[in-house]
Coordinates of C-alpha atoms and ligand atoms in Angstrom, one line a residue:
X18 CA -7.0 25.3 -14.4
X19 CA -6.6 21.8 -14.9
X20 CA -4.6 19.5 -12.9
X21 CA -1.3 18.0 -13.7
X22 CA -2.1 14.4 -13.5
X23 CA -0.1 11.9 -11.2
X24 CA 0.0 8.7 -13.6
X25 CA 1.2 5.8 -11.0
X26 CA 1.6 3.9 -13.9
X27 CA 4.3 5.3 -15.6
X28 CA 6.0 5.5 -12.0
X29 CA 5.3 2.4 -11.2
X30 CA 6.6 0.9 -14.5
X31 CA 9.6 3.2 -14.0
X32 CA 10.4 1.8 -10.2
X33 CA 10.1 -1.7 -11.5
X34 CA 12.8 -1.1 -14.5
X35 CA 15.0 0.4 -11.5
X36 CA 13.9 -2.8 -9.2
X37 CA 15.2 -5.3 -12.1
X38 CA 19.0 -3.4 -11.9
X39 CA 18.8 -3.9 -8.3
X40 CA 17.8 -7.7 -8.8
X41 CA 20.7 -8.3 -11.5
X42 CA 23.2 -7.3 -8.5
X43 CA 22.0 -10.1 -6.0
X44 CA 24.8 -11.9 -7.0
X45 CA 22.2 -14.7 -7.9
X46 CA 20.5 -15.1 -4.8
X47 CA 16.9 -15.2 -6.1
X48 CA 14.0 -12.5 -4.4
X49 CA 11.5 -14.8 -3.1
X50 CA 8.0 -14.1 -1.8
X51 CA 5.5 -16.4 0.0
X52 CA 1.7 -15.7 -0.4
X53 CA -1.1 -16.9 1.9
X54 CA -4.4 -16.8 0.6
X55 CA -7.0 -18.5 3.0
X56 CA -11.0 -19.0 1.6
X57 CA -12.4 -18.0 -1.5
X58 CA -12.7 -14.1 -1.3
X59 CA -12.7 -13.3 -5.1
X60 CA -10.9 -9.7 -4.5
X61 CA -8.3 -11.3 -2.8
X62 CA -8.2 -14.2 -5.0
X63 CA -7.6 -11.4 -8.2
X64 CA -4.9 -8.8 -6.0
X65 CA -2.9 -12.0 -5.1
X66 CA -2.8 -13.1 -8.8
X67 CA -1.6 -9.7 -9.6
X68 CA 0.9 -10.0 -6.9
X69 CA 2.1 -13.0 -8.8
X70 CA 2.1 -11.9 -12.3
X71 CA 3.9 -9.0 -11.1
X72 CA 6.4 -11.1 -9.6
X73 CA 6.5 -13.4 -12.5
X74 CA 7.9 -10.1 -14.7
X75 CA 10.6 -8.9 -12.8
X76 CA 11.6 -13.2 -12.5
X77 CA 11.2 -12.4 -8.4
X78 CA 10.2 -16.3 -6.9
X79 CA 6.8 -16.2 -5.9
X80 CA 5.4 -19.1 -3.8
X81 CA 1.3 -19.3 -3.4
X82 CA 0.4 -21.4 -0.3
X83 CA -3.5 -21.3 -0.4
X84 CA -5.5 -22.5 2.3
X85 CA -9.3 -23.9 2.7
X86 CA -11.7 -21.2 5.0
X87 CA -11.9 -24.0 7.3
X88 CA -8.2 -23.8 7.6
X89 CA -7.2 -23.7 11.6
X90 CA -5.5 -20.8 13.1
X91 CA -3.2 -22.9 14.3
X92 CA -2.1 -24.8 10.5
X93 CA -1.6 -21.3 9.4
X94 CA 0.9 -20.0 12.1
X95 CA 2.6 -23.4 11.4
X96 CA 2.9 -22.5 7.7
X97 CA 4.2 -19.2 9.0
X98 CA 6.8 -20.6 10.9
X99 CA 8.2 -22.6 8.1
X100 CA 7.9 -19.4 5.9
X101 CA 10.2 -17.3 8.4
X102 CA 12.9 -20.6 8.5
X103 CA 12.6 -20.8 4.8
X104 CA 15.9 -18.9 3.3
X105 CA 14.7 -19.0 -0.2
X106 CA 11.4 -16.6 1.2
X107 CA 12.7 -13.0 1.5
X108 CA 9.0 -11.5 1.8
X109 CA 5.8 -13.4 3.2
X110 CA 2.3 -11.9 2.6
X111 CA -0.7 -13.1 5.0
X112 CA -3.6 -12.0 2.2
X113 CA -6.0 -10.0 4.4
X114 CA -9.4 -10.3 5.0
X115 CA -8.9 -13.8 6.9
X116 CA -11.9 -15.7 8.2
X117 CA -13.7 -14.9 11.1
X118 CA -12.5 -17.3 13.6
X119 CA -8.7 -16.6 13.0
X120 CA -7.2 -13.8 14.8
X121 CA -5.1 -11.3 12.0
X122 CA -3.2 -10.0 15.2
X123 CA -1.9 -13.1 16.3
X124 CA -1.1 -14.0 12.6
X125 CA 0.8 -10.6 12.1
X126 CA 2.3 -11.1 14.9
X127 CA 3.8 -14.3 13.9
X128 CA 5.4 -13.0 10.6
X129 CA 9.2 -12.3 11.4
X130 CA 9.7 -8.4 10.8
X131 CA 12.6 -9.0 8.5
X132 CA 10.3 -10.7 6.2
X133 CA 6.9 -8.7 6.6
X134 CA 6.9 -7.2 3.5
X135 CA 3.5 -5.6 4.3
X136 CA 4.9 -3.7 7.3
X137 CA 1.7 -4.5 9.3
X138 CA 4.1 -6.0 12.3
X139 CA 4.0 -4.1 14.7
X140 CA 7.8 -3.7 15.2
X141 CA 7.8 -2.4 11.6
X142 CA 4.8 0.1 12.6
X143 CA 7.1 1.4 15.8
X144 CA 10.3 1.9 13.5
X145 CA 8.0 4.1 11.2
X146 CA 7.2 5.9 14.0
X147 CA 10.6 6.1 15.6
X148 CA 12.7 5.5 13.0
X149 CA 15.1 2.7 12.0
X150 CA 15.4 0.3 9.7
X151 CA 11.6 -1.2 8.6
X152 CA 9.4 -2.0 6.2
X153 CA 6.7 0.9 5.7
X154 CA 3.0 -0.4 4.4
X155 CA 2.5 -0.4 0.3
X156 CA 0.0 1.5 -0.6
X157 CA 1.1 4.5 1.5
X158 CA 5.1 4.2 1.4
X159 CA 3.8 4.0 -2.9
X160 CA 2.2 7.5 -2.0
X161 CA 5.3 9.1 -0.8
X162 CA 7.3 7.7 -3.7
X163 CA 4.8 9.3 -6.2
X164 CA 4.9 12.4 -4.2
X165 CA 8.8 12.6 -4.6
X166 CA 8.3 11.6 -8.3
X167 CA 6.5 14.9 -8.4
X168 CA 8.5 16.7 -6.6
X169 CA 6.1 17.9 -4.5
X170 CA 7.7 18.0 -0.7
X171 CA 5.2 17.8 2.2
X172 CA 7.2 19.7 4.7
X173 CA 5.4 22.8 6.3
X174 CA 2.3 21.6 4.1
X175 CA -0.8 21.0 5.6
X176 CA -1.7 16.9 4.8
X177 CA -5.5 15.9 5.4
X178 CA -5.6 12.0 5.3
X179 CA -9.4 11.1 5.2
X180 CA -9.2 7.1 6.2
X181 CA -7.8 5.4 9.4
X182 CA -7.2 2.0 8.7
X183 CA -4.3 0.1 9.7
X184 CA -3.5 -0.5 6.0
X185 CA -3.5 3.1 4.7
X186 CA -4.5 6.0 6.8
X187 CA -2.3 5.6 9.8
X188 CA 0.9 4.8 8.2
X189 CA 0.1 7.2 5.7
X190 CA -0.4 10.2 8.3
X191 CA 2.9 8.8 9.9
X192 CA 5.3 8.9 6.5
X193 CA 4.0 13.0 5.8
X194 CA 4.6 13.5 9.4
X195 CA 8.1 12.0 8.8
X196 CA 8.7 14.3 5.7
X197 CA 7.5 17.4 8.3
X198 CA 4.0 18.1 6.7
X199 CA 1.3 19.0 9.2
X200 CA -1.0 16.4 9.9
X201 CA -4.8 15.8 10.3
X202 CA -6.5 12.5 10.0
X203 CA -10.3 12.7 9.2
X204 CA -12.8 9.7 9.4
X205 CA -16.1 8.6 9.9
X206 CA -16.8 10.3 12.5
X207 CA -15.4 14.1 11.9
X208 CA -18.0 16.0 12.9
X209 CA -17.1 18.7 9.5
X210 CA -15.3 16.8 6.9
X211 CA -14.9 19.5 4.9
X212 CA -13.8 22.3 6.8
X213 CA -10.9 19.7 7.2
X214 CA -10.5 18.9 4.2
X215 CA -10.7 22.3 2.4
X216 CA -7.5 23.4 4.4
X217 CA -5.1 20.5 2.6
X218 CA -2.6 21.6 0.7
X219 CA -1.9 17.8 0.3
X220 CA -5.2 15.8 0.3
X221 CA -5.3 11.7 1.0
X222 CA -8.6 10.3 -0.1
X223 CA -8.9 6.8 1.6
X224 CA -12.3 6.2 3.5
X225 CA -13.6 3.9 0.5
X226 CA -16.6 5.7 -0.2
X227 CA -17.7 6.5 -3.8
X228 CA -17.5 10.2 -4.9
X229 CA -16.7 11.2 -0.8
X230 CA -14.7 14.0 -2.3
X231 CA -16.3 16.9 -4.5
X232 CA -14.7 20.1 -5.8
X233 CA -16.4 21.7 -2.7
X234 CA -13.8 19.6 -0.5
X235 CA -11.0 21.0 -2.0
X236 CA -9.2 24.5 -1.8
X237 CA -8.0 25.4 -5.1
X238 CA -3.8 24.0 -6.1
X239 CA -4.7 21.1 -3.9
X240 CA -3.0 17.9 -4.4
X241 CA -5.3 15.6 -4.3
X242 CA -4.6 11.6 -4.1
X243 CA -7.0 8.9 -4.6
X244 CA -6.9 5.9 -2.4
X245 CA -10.6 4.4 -3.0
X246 CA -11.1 1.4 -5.1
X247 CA -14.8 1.5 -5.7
X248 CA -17.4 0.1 -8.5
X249 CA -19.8 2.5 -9.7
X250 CA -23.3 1.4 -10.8
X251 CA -22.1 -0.2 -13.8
X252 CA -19.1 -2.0 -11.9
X253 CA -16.7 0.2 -13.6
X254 CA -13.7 0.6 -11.1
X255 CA -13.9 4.1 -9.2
X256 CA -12.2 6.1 -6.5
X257 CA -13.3 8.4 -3.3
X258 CA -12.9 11.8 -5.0
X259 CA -15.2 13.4 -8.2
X260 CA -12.5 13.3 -10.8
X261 CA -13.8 15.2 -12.8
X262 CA -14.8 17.6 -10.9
X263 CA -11.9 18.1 -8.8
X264 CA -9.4 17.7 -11.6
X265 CA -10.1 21.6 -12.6
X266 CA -9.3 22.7 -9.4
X267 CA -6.8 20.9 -7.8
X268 CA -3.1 21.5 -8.9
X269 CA -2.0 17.6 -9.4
X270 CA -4.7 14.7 -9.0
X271 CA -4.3 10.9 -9.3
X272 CA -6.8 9.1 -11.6
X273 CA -8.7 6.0 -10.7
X274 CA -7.9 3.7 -12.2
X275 CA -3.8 4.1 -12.8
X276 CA -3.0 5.9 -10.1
X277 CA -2.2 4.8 -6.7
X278 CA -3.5 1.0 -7.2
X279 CA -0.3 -0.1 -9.4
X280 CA 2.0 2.0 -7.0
X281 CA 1.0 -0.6 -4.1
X282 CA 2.3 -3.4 -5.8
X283 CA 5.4 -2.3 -6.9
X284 CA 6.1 -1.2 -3.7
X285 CA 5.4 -4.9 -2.5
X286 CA 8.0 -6.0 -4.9
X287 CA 10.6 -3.2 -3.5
X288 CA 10.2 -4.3 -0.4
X289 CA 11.0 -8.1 -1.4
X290 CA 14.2 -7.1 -3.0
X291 CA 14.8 -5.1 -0.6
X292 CA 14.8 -7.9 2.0
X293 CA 16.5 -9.9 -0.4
X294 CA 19.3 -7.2 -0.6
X295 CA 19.3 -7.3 3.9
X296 CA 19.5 -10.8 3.7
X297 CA 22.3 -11.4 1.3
X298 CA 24.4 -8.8 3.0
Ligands
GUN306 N1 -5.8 -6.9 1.7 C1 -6.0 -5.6 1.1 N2 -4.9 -4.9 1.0 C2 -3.9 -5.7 1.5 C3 -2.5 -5.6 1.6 O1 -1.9 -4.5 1.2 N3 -1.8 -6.6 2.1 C4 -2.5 -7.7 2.5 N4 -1.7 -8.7 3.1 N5 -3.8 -7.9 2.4 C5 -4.5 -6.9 1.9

């Protein structure tokens, strides 16, 4: 059997037509998002140009305030501050990793929830939890949407989420728990990843480790999504699970890349009109 294919592209392009409608009925209040990038990180200097372009295309404001590494902890919650009394910023973005010597709690911490598009505040983490009005994390929330797309409903499934990180694996764990799926969160230090893993009916692949997942991780009709964004030997982008091995036995897969990467960004940009929409109510 070979697996139906989960392309996040065509969703994504899809959520972003449906984004522009919802942009046309502002009433012309613009969506605006603020992005910090601090230091010279070269991934985070590409994902926040993407972040930009993708703005750019759906005419959403987008506002780049880049800092040096040397850049205080305190300059930056300043910038914050102005960010959350800004009215033309509906969404600010904190680009994450930040230099050693500032403190990404404390910086979190000082985004306003209405405007932490990220959902990495961690009012917006409780209201995942308990409900409420929030903003959920990209790359997961992204997950659910391409989930839906596929109708494929995690209730009374059994989800296996290999990954903890703030970012992905928690939230993500949370959001199937939320649609009723039964939950197990693997990680470095599972004693038997695979005798986990071979029970999901829905599998989340998002340690960051190159080829983690083989078709001998994987009961057969499994869906199986790819978080990883890895470089193979030749620096050709690659994911956490065997593609092509587990592509014959799972029931739906997403490819690396074109799968979950373009959902996170979109679901950046939902977010932003999103607030936009809260704010201009
Ligand atoms: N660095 C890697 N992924 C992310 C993300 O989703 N948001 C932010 N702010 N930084 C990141």
């Amino acid at each position: 059997m070979s697996a139906e294919i989960i392309d996040g592209k065509k969703i994504a392009q899809s959520m972003r037509e449906q984004l522009k409608n919802r942009i046309a009925q502002l009433n012309g209040v613009k969506p605006g998002l603020a992005v910090v990038l601090i230091g010279d990180n070269q991934a985070s200097k590409t994902y926040v140009s993407m972040k930009q372009k993708a703005c750019e295309a759906l005419d959403i404001y987008s506002k780049l305030v880049k800092l040096p590494a040397s850049a205080t902890e305190s300059e930056l919650l300043d910038i914050i501050q102005e960010l959350n009394n800004d009215s033309s910023i509906h969404g600010i973005l904190v680009q994450l990793p930040l230099p050693d010597h500032i403190n990404e709690t404390s910086v979190i911490e000082a985004i306003h929830p209405s405007k932490d598009v990220d959902g990495f505040h961690p009012i917006n983490i409780g209201r995942l939890q308990t409900g409420g009005e929030a903003f959920y994390p990209c790359t997961p929330n992204g997950i659910m949407k391409m989930l839906e797309h596929h109708e494929i409903d995690p209730a009374g499934k059994h989800a296996v989420v290999v990954g903890r990180s703030n970012i992905v694996g928690k939230p993500m764990g949370q959001l199937l728990l939320g649609k009723s799926a039964t939950v197990t969160y693997c990680h470095s230090k599972t004693a038997d990843l695979k005798a986990h893993t071979r029970q999901a009916d829905i599998l989340i692949a998002a340690a960051g480790i190159r080829n983690l997942i083989t078709a001998d991780h994987i009961k057969e009709g499994a869906v199986v999504i790819d978080v990883g964004m890895n470089r193979d030997d030749e620096g050709k982008l690659c994911g956490d699970v065997d593609y092509s091995q587990c592509s014959q036995k799972a029931s739906a897969i997403t490819p690396v890349p074109g799968g979950v990467g373009p959902m996170t960004i979109t679901m950046l940009l939902f977010n932003t009109v999103e607030s936009a929409e809260r704010f201009s109510r």
